[in-house]
Amino acid sequence: MRFDDEPVPGYSLPILPGHVSPGRLERVLRAGKFAITAELDPPDSADPAEVLKRAAIFDGYVDAINATDGSGANCHMSSVGVCSLLTRVGYATIMQISCRDRNRIAIQGEILGAAAMGACNILCLTGDGVQAGDHPQAKPVFDLDSMSLLEIARGMRDDCRFQSGRKIDMPPRVFLGAAENPFVPPYDWRPHRLAKKVAAGAQFIQTQYCFDIDRLKQFMAKVGDLGLLEGPKRVHILVGVGPLASAKSALWIRQNVPGVHIPDAVIERLQGASKQKEEGKRLCLDLLQEIREIKGVSGAHIMAYRQEESVAEIIQASGVLEGRVPWYPGRDNPAQLNPESPDALGHSEQALSD
Amino acid sequence: MYKVRHWVVRHSRVFESLYRCFEPLLVKLHPLWKRLGYARVEAPMRAVEKGVKGLLFDCQMCGQCVLSSTGMACPMNCPKTLRNGPCGGVRSDGHCEVKPEMKCVWVEAWAGSQNMRHGERIHVVQQPVDYRLRGSSSWLSVVREQAQRNNGDEQ
Ligand code: SF4
């Protein structure tokens, strides 16, 4: 899909009528296209080239890139730093903000800074507990929770006010998102909790990894009953998927990563395969295609930790983009390529044949 | 105490009713509090509140009680002090991500709210905690607000 006004890197797009942000993700979702977002693994480094290299892997396959905020309570480059680097060359970013590490003063400042740097989407998260990460001795902050964070962010955007009531001159034009995990208890509350997030300001949702289609279907049906899939309370739901590297790593994730539900059947399927890594990708592809068919699902969020290079292949094979090529630096004007992309570095044969 | 707190949540409806009788009573006593001076009553009231609610709910004295909106489970016992529902890390057995030996506060809260007459209050978005009120008596501040509102209506 092409809009007549694709971005000039570093400049924001006009805000379309009825939209809240100048971003491409909101445009794609509101146009009713199946959107793809992917998570960038932020480097343990201050090297900007590393960020651009990691983004280039997704060129042509994703509508927006998630910049994680100390995910798993591990220390990495900050989400606002990653977003700033990416928006400079034109990528659409989703800046994650977790309530674990900062209080409301820091978070509101960060929202303004990120919006000024061109981040158009913000994902409001509670955050994993510090016990899960590499600094278990750190002080957990949790001054806000994801819900109050959403409300504050919406107030900043729509009422031009900080939580204190003090006026903001130019509000952050951001599309607001939140996370949901339909796959952990209390199951019957999860759809209502989503409704609460929508009431607090969420316009899109990215879910935790889905390996259980039946549970997802039940969840989506309930969300539909609550009137959240159409009309004024419409929320765009992107379902989380990702390739598992092996049965062993699936077991490890199930044990050690908070909130990831992997049914036994999935682990058995991997165990039974001769090439487990390939089977993991096929499983991801199957899930993606099944998710595509579920009524009310607006897209998929791909978390391919340490397997980022397989994302393009999986999306390509699944056909969920239906021939659409999401914008990337250099798509329309090769002179504006991401300087760290293989094409720009002359490493790709495709660059020649194009 | 962990055991007492579970028992309370299982009987959330009873405690909801108790609270509904107790609050107007405290409000009725407003002239007395006023005569004694709210500032002077604060310390003894805080002590009573801390003792009673500490025993029943493992109350953490946030100063802005929301028990009636959270199925009578104190949200400040959630290690992330969430006020609006469970995080995404709840274990499949319903236990807490951070403290596996404890049942998730919000799994309890949901169950508690299902027994209550006004269980739907759990769906209302709660404001973040005002840290200035930490350690103060929430009973007294509710009473004072309520009394002010009532007086305002009369005038
Ligand atoms: S699992 Fe429940 S009690 Fe534990 S941190 Fe999450 S919401 Fe709080």
XYZ file of C-alpha atoms and ligand atoms in Angstrom:
517
model
C 0.000 0.000 0.000
C 1.220 3.487 -0.853
C 0.055 6.762 0.553
C 0.638 9.810 -1.652
C 2.576 11.414 1.133
C 5.150 8.880 2.270
C 7.594 10.212 4.843
C 10.600 12.307 4.216
C 12.887 10.856 6.865
C 12.945 13.051 9.911
C 9.714 14.909 9.059
C 6.316 13.852 10.268
C 3.328 13.121 8.060
C 0.164 15.206 8.157
C -2.445 13.901 10.590
C -5.403 12.528 8.652
C -8.930 13.492 9.722
C -10.084 11.344 12.634
C -6.520 10.256 13.397
C -4.555 11.185 16.498
C -1.009 10.659 15.258
C 1.016 11.458 12.160
C 2.190 7.850 12.111
C 1.976 5.113 9.506
C 0.860 2.371 11.906
C -2.347 4.212 12.707
C -2.943 4.754 8.986
C -2.480 1.098 8.114
C -4.719 -0.074 10.966
C -7.466 2.412 10.268
C -7.327 1.495 6.585
C -8.224 -2.041 7.663
C -5.014 -3.695 6.471
C -3.489 -6.612 8.369
C -0.617 -4.848 10.113
C 2.707 -6.370 11.086
C 4.877 -5.075 13.880
C 8.118 -6.587 15.116
C 10.261 -6.296 18.169
C 13.814 -5.025 17.797
C 16.334 -6.556 20.135
C 18.051 -3.434 21.536
C 21.839 -3.621 21.665
C 23.989 -3.656 24.784
C 26.005 -0.933 23.167
C 26.096 2.770 22.430
C 26.670 2.156 18.736
C 23.940 3.754 16.592
C 24.901 1.660 13.551
C 23.990 -1.456 15.493
C 20.406 -0.198 15.949
C 20.025 0.656 12.266
C 21.450 -2.723 11.277
C 18.953 -4.524 13.484
C 16.089 -2.502 12.009
C 17.146 -3.148 8.414
C 16.461 -6.875 8.900
C 12.744 -6.064 8.850
C 12.845 -3.775 5.767
C 9.790 -4.266 3.614
C 7.978 -6.583 5.998
C 6.855 -4.595 9.015
C 4.696 -1.512 9.527
C 6.285 -0.478 12.802
C 9.171 -1.528 15.020
C 8.815 -1.958 18.779
C 11.612 -0.474 20.860
C 11.537 -2.417 24.108
C 12.076 -0.773 27.474
C 14.357 -3.011 29.490
C 12.308 -6.074 28.554
C 12.551 -8.939 30.973
C 13.985 -6.358 33.402
C 17.328 -6.599 31.611
C 19.402 -3.537 30.881
C 19.783 -2.490 27.209
C 19.817 0.707 25.154
C 16.769 2.804 26.148
C 13.580 2.740 24.111
C 13.630 6.492 23.556
C 17.211 6.225 22.261
C 16.322 3.454 19.841
C 13.226 5.336 18.642
C 15.171 8.521 18.069
C 17.714 6.733 15.929
C 15.056 4.947 13.912
C 12.739 7.893 13.295
C 15.696 9.893 11.969
C 15.781 7.640 8.919
C 11.993 7.404 8.724
C 11.046 4.139 10.427
C 7.745 3.959 12.271
C 8.407 3.051 15.868
C 6.392 1.895 18.845
C 8.037 3.174 21.975
C 7.487 0.885 24.917
C 7.288 2.473 28.353
C 7.381 0.301 31.411
C 6.304 1.506 34.852
C 9.016 -0.505 36.541
C 11.922 1.902 36.289
C 10.579 5.459 36.312
C 8.102 7.567 38.215
C 5.465 9.797 36.689
C 7.772 12.802 36.375
C 10.318 10.888 34.312
C 7.705 9.100 32.227
C 5.807 12.217 31.200
C 9.031 13.929 30.236
C 9.965 10.896 28.188
C 6.641 10.962 26.327
C 7.239 14.561 25.282
C 10.817 13.835 24.280
C 9.883 10.788 22.260
C 7.051 12.553 20.464
C 9.400 15.421 19.648
C 11.823 12.894 18.155
C 9.069 11.536 15.907
C 7.834 8.506 17.821
C 4.153 8.249 16.903
C 3.129 5.194 18.910
C 3.506 4.498 22.592
C 2.938 1.157 24.250
C 2.085 1.516 27.935
C 3.288 -1.444 29.975
C 3.441 -2.476 33.589
C 6.794 -4.163 33.067
C 8.285 -7.414 34.296
C 9.345 -7.562 37.926
C 13.038 -6.825 38.633
C 13.454 -10.408 39.878
C 13.231 -11.583 36.249
C 16.248 -9.657 34.987
C 19.962 -9.068 35.359
C 19.599 -6.556 38.213
C 17.376 -8.294 40.776
C 18.855 -6.013 43.437
C 17.304 -2.900 41.809
C 14.504 -0.856 43.341
C 11.182 -1.536 41.587
C 9.429 1.802 41.017
C 5.848 1.091 39.836
C 4.702 4.604 40.680
C 2.045 4.161 37.969
C 0.481 1.071 36.475
C -0.212 0.502 32.785
C -3.758 1.748 33.220
C -2.933 5.035 34.936
C -0.059 5.526 32.505
C -2.513 5.242 29.601
C -4.824 7.743 31.200
C -2.030 10.198 31.843
C -0.699 9.870 28.295
C -4.162 10.430 26.895
C -4.601 13.479 29.110
C -1.308 14.865 27.832
C -2.428 14.380 24.241
C -6.110 15.299 24.383
C -6.285 17.804 27.215
C -2.743 19.191 26.844
C -2.125 18.675 30.563
C 0.379 16.882 32.726
C -1.081 14.769 35.510
C -0.468 17.739 37.785
C -2.823 19.809 35.649
C -0.046 22.025 34.333
C -0.482 23.007 30.686
C 1.491 21.530 27.790
C 2.072 23.915 24.863
C 2.235 21.379 22.095
C 0.766 17.992 22.991
C 2.408 14.694 22.007
C 0.566 13.375 18.940
C 0.720 9.707 19.781
C -1.324 6.607 19.031
C -1.685 4.797 22.343
C -1.266 1.102 22.869
C -1.217 -1.402 25.677
C -0.439 -5.060 26.174
C -2.770 -7.876 27.080
C -2.188 -11.486 27.930
C -5.268 -13.606 27.247
C -3.309 -16.765 28.059
C -2.861 -16.440 31.835
C -5.376 -16.282 34.728
C -7.838 -14.877 35.623
C -9.063 -15.864 32.134
C -12.604 -14.590 32.410
C -11.405 -11.191 33.552
C -8.976 -10.665 30.678
C -11.541 -9.367 28.146
C -12.924 -6.971 30.769
C -9.472 -5.837 31.626
C -8.944 -5.056 27.961
C -12.156 -3.008 28.041
C -10.753 -1.145 31.032
C -7.597 -0.366 29.089
C -9.654 0.935 26.196
C -11.570 3.108 28.660
C -8.213 4.395 29.913
C -7.136 5.323 26.384
C -5.746 2.269 24.575
C -6.275 2.349 20.811
C -4.231 -0.705 19.907
C -3.224 -3.815 21.782
C -0.244 -6.098 21.339
C -0.692 -9.452 23.020
C 1.782 -11.756 24.667
C 2.976 -14.756 22.571
C 0.034 -16.819 21.357
C 0.532 -20.578 21.145
C -3.045 -21.471 22.023
C -5.458 -20.592 19.222
C -8.537 -21.896 21.027
C -7.979 -19.624 23.978
C -7.371 -16.700 21.634
C -10.640 -17.394 19.828
C -12.587 -17.474 23.091
C -10.935 -14.237 24.134
C -11.669 -12.500 20.836
C -15.290 -13.615 20.899
C -15.707 -12.127 24.356
C -13.947 -8.917 23.334
C -16.360 -8.707 20.403
C -19.324 -9.172 22.755
C -18.062 -6.232 24.790
C -18.346 -4.084 21.647
C -14.621 -3.435 21.316
C -14.115 -4.594 17.750
C -16.241 -2.007 16.003
C -17.809 1.379 16.524
C -16.402 4.192 18.651
C -14.741 1.875 21.190
C -12.896 0.018 18.428
C -9.498 -1.260 19.479
C -6.968 -2.768 17.080
C -5.614 -6.055 18.338
C -2.249 -7.342 17.154
C -1.576 -10.887 18.283
C 1.929 -11.797 19.428
C 3.722 -14.645 17.657
C 7.291 -15.846 17.355
C 9.371 -18.828 16.255
C 10.576 -21.226 18.936
C 14.135 -22.432 18.375
C 13.679 -25.917 19.841
C 11.649 -27.959 22.299
C 14.339 -27.329 24.880
C 14.171 -23.583 24.511
C 10.353 -23.727 24.588
C 10.561 -25.531 27.917
C 13.029 -22.980 29.200
C 10.791 -20.071 28.146
C 7.778 -21.691 29.769
C 9.721 -22.054 33.001
C 11.535 -18.757 33.099
C 9.815 -16.040 31.096
C 6.876 -14.562 33.004
C 3.504 -14.869 31.310
C 4.347 -17.120 28.363
C 1.927 -20.024 28.071
C 3.144 -22.853 25.831
C 0.796 -25.869 25.690
C 2.279 -29.392 25.865
C 1.071 -30.111 22.329
C 3.392 -27.409 20.987
C 6.383 -28.841 22.804
C 5.539 -32.339 21.577
C 5.276 -31.092 18.013
C 8.778 -29.633 18.271
C 10.152 -32.744 19.976
C 8.781 -34.942 17.204
C 10.447 -32.962 14.418
C 13.795 -33.901 12.944
C 14.769 -30.271 12.372
C 13.356 -28.486 15.395
C 14.347 -25.009 14.328
C 12.591 -25.391 10.974
C 9.558 -26.823 12.735
C 9.533 -23.807 15.058
C 9.339 -21.500 12.060
C 6.623 -23.596 10.447
C 4.657 -23.517 13.688
C 4.934 -19.740 13.759
C 3.792 -19.543 10.150
C 0.799 -21.817 10.846
C -0.179 -19.716 13.839
C 0.133 -16.537 11.792
C -2.186 -17.899 9.122
C -4.728 -19.106 11.666
C -4.651 -15.783 13.496
C -5.189 -13.966 10.216
C -8.531 -15.738 9.864
C -9.883 -14.851 13.319
C -12.540 -12.181 13.191
C -11.527 -8.890 14.716
C -7.760 -9.453 14.680
C -6.051 -6.412 13.146
C -2.538 -7.726 12.790
C 0.345 -9.614 14.278
C 3.221 -8.620 16.498
C 6.341 -10.674 15.853
C 8.764 -11.330 18.664
C 11.572 -13.387 17.195
C 14.171 -12.992 19.893
C 17.602 -13.965 18.480
C 15.884 -15.188 15.303
C 15.117 -11.811 13.792
C 16.540 -12.827 10.431
C 13.768 -15.402 10.017
C 10.965 -12.813 10.320
C 10.998 -11.795 6.657
C 10.934 -15.414 5.530
C 8.007 -16.281 7.815
C 5.927 -13.272 6.788
C 6.704 -13.847 3.141
C 5.679 -17.501 3.300
C 2.519 -16.767 5.270
C 1.191 -14.336 2.679
C -0.490 -12.209 5.339
C 0.669 -8.967 3.749
C -1.187 -9.877 0.538
C 1.496 -8.367 -1.634
C 1.708 -5.148 0.343
C 5.241 -3.810 0.895
C 5.329 -1.701 4.061
C 7.371 1.458 3.738
C 11.056 1.324 4.597
C 13.850 3.810 4.006
C 14.751 3.592 0.335
C 11.600 1.782 -0.801
C 10.516 4.679 -3.000
C 13.762 6.519 -3.281
C 16.869 4.312 -3.156
C 18.982 7.357 -2.341
C 17.336 7.425 1.088
C 18.253 3.898 2.153
C 19.007 3.124 5.772
C 22.808 3.599 5.691
C 23.293 0.321 7.555
C 21.000 -1.828 5.426
C 22.672 -4.579 3.398
C 21.450 -2.845 0.227
C 23.219 0.362 1.119
C 26.350 -1.559 2.006
C 26.191 -3.335 -1.353
C 25.860 -6.776 0.252
C 22.657 -7.728 -1.426
C 22.235 -9.216 -4.867
C 18.648 -8.125 -4.765
C 19.823 -4.533 -4.868
C 21.340 -5.218 -8.271
C 18.393 -7.029 -9.750
C 15.969 -4.325 -8.557
C -1.772 -12.447 57.828
C -1.951 -14.408 54.631
C -4.557 -16.913 55.866
C -6.887 -14.269 57.304
C -6.674 -12.234 54.149
C -7.802 -15.229 52.083
C -10.655 -15.877 54.416
C -11.767 -12.252 54.132
C -11.755 -12.362 50.346
C -13.873 -15.510 50.437
C -16.375 -13.594 52.543
C -16.046 -10.342 50.636
C -19.793 -9.811 50.551
C -20.066 -9.733 54.339
C -17.244 -7.241 54.612
C -18.755 -5.123 51.884
C -21.959 -4.864 53.935
C -20.037 -4.174 57.123
C -18.232 -1.343 55.403
C -21.464 0.065 54.088
C -22.811 0.362 57.650
C -19.543 1.482 59.163
C -18.857 4.407 56.859
C -22.090 6.386 57.511
C -21.555 5.787 61.211
C -18.141 7.414 61.081
C -19.579 10.238 58.994
C -22.343 10.761 61.567
C -19.693 11.245 64.184
C -18.272 14.147 62.177
C -19.268 16.760 64.833
C -17.335 14.768 67.406
C -14.232 14.513 65.208
C -14.526 18.189 64.496
C -14.756 19.092 68.165
C -11.782 16.954 69.027
C -9.975 18.262 65.965
C -9.240 16.055 62.956
C -5.530 16.518 63.416
C -5.723 15.227 66.975
C -7.893 12.222 66.049
C -5.571 11.287 63.202
C -2.999 9.428 65.301
C -5.362 7.194 67.318
C -7.569 6.594 64.285
C -4.540 5.675 62.226
C -3.499 3.206 64.929
C -6.920 1.554 65.028
C -7.189 1.431 61.258
C -3.726 -0.014 60.952
C -4.458 -2.675 63.562
C -7.832 -3.758 62.228
C -7.100 -3.555 58.535
C -3.604 -4.907 59.001
C -5.032 -8.013 60.590
C -7.877 -8.495 58.138
C -6.459 -7.375 54.811
C -2.693 -7.132 55.331
C -3.380 -3.442 54.747
C -0.312 -1.427 53.748
C -1.775 1.968 54.756
C -1.622 3.645 51.368
C -4.085 6.204 52.755
C -6.507 5.878 49.814
C -8.399 2.700 50.441
C -9.924 1.000 47.389
C -10.852 -2.329 49.013
C -14.496 -2.035 48.030
C -13.420 -1.803 44.377
C -10.956 -4.675 44.562
C -12.957 -7.561 45.944
C -11.648 -6.784 49.448
C -8.093 -7.787 48.425
C -5.548 -5.051 49.215
C -3.802 -4.166 45.925
C -0.784 -2.841 47.790
C 0.151 -6.463 48.512
C 0.805 -6.888 44.800
C 4.613 -6.647 44.499
C 4.111 -4.202 41.614
C 1.512 -2.278 43.665
C -0.852 -2.348 40.703
C -4.191 -0.661 41.344
C -6.067 -1.642 38.212
C -5.823 -5.356 37.698
C -3.321 -8.142 37.171
C -0.104 -7.877 35.224
C 0.602 -10.230 32.336
C 2.908 -12.411 34.387
C 0.368 -14.342 36.486
C 1.372 -18.024 36.613
C -0.890 -20.705 35.192
C -1.745 -21.861 38.724
C -2.896 -18.327 39.551
C 0.169 -17.513 41.623
C 2.231 -14.338 41.497
C 5.014 -13.763 38.978
C 7.247 -12.069 41.537
C 6.415 -14.155 44.617
C 5.545 -17.654 43.412
C 4.543 -18.759 46.915
C 1.730 -16.181 47.010
C -1.538 -16.278 45.112
C -1.802 -13.306 42.721
C -3.587 -10.526 44.576
C -5.686 -9.820 41.493
C -6.781 -13.411 41.031
C -8.115 -13.095 44.583
C -9.579 -9.673 43.902
C -11.476 -10.930 40.878
C -12.902 -13.861 42.844
C -13.817 -11.537 45.725
C -15.512 -9.012 43.468
C -17.666 -11.757 41.955
C -19.285 -12.303 45.378
C -19.956 -8.659 46.014
C -23.051 -6.631 45.408
C -21.027 -3.899 43.714
C -18.426 -6.152 42.165
C -18.589 -4.115 38.954
C -16.549 -1.415 40.678
C -13.465 -3.411 39.748
C -13.948 -2.168 36.168
C -13.479 1.492 37.086
C -10.036 2.894 36.329
C -8.264 3.886 39.566
C -6.016 6.913 39.825
C -2.386 6.346 40.778
C -1.529 6.539 44.462
C -0.892 9.952 46.013
C 2.290 9.269 47.936
C 1.714 12.172 50.303
C -1.153 10.266 51.887
C 0.926 7.206 52.653
C 0.600 6.104 56.253
C -2.377 8.359 56.979
C -5.854 7.205 57.949
C -8.014 6.688 54.881
C -11.112 6.376 57.078
C -10.685 9.844 58.403
C -10.059 11.375 55.001
C -13.156 9.666 53.582
C -15.217 10.931 56.521
C -13.910 14.441 56.182
C -14.602 14.532 52.440
C -18.045 13.055 52.876
C -18.945 15.451 55.670
C -17.751 18.402 53.640
C -19.863 17.251 50.712
C -22.926 16.810 52.949
C -22.468 20.221 54.510
C -21.967 21.729 51.107
C -25.289 20.245 50.021
C -27.086 21.710 53.029
C -25.855 25.216 52.467
S 1.162 -11.707 39.420
Fe -0.509 -10.582 40.469
S 0.294 -10.073 42.499
Fe 2.039 -10.705 41.256
S 2.889 -8.816 40.405
Fe 1.443 -9.573 38.867
S -0.506 -8.610 39.388
Fe 0.817 -8.327 41.183
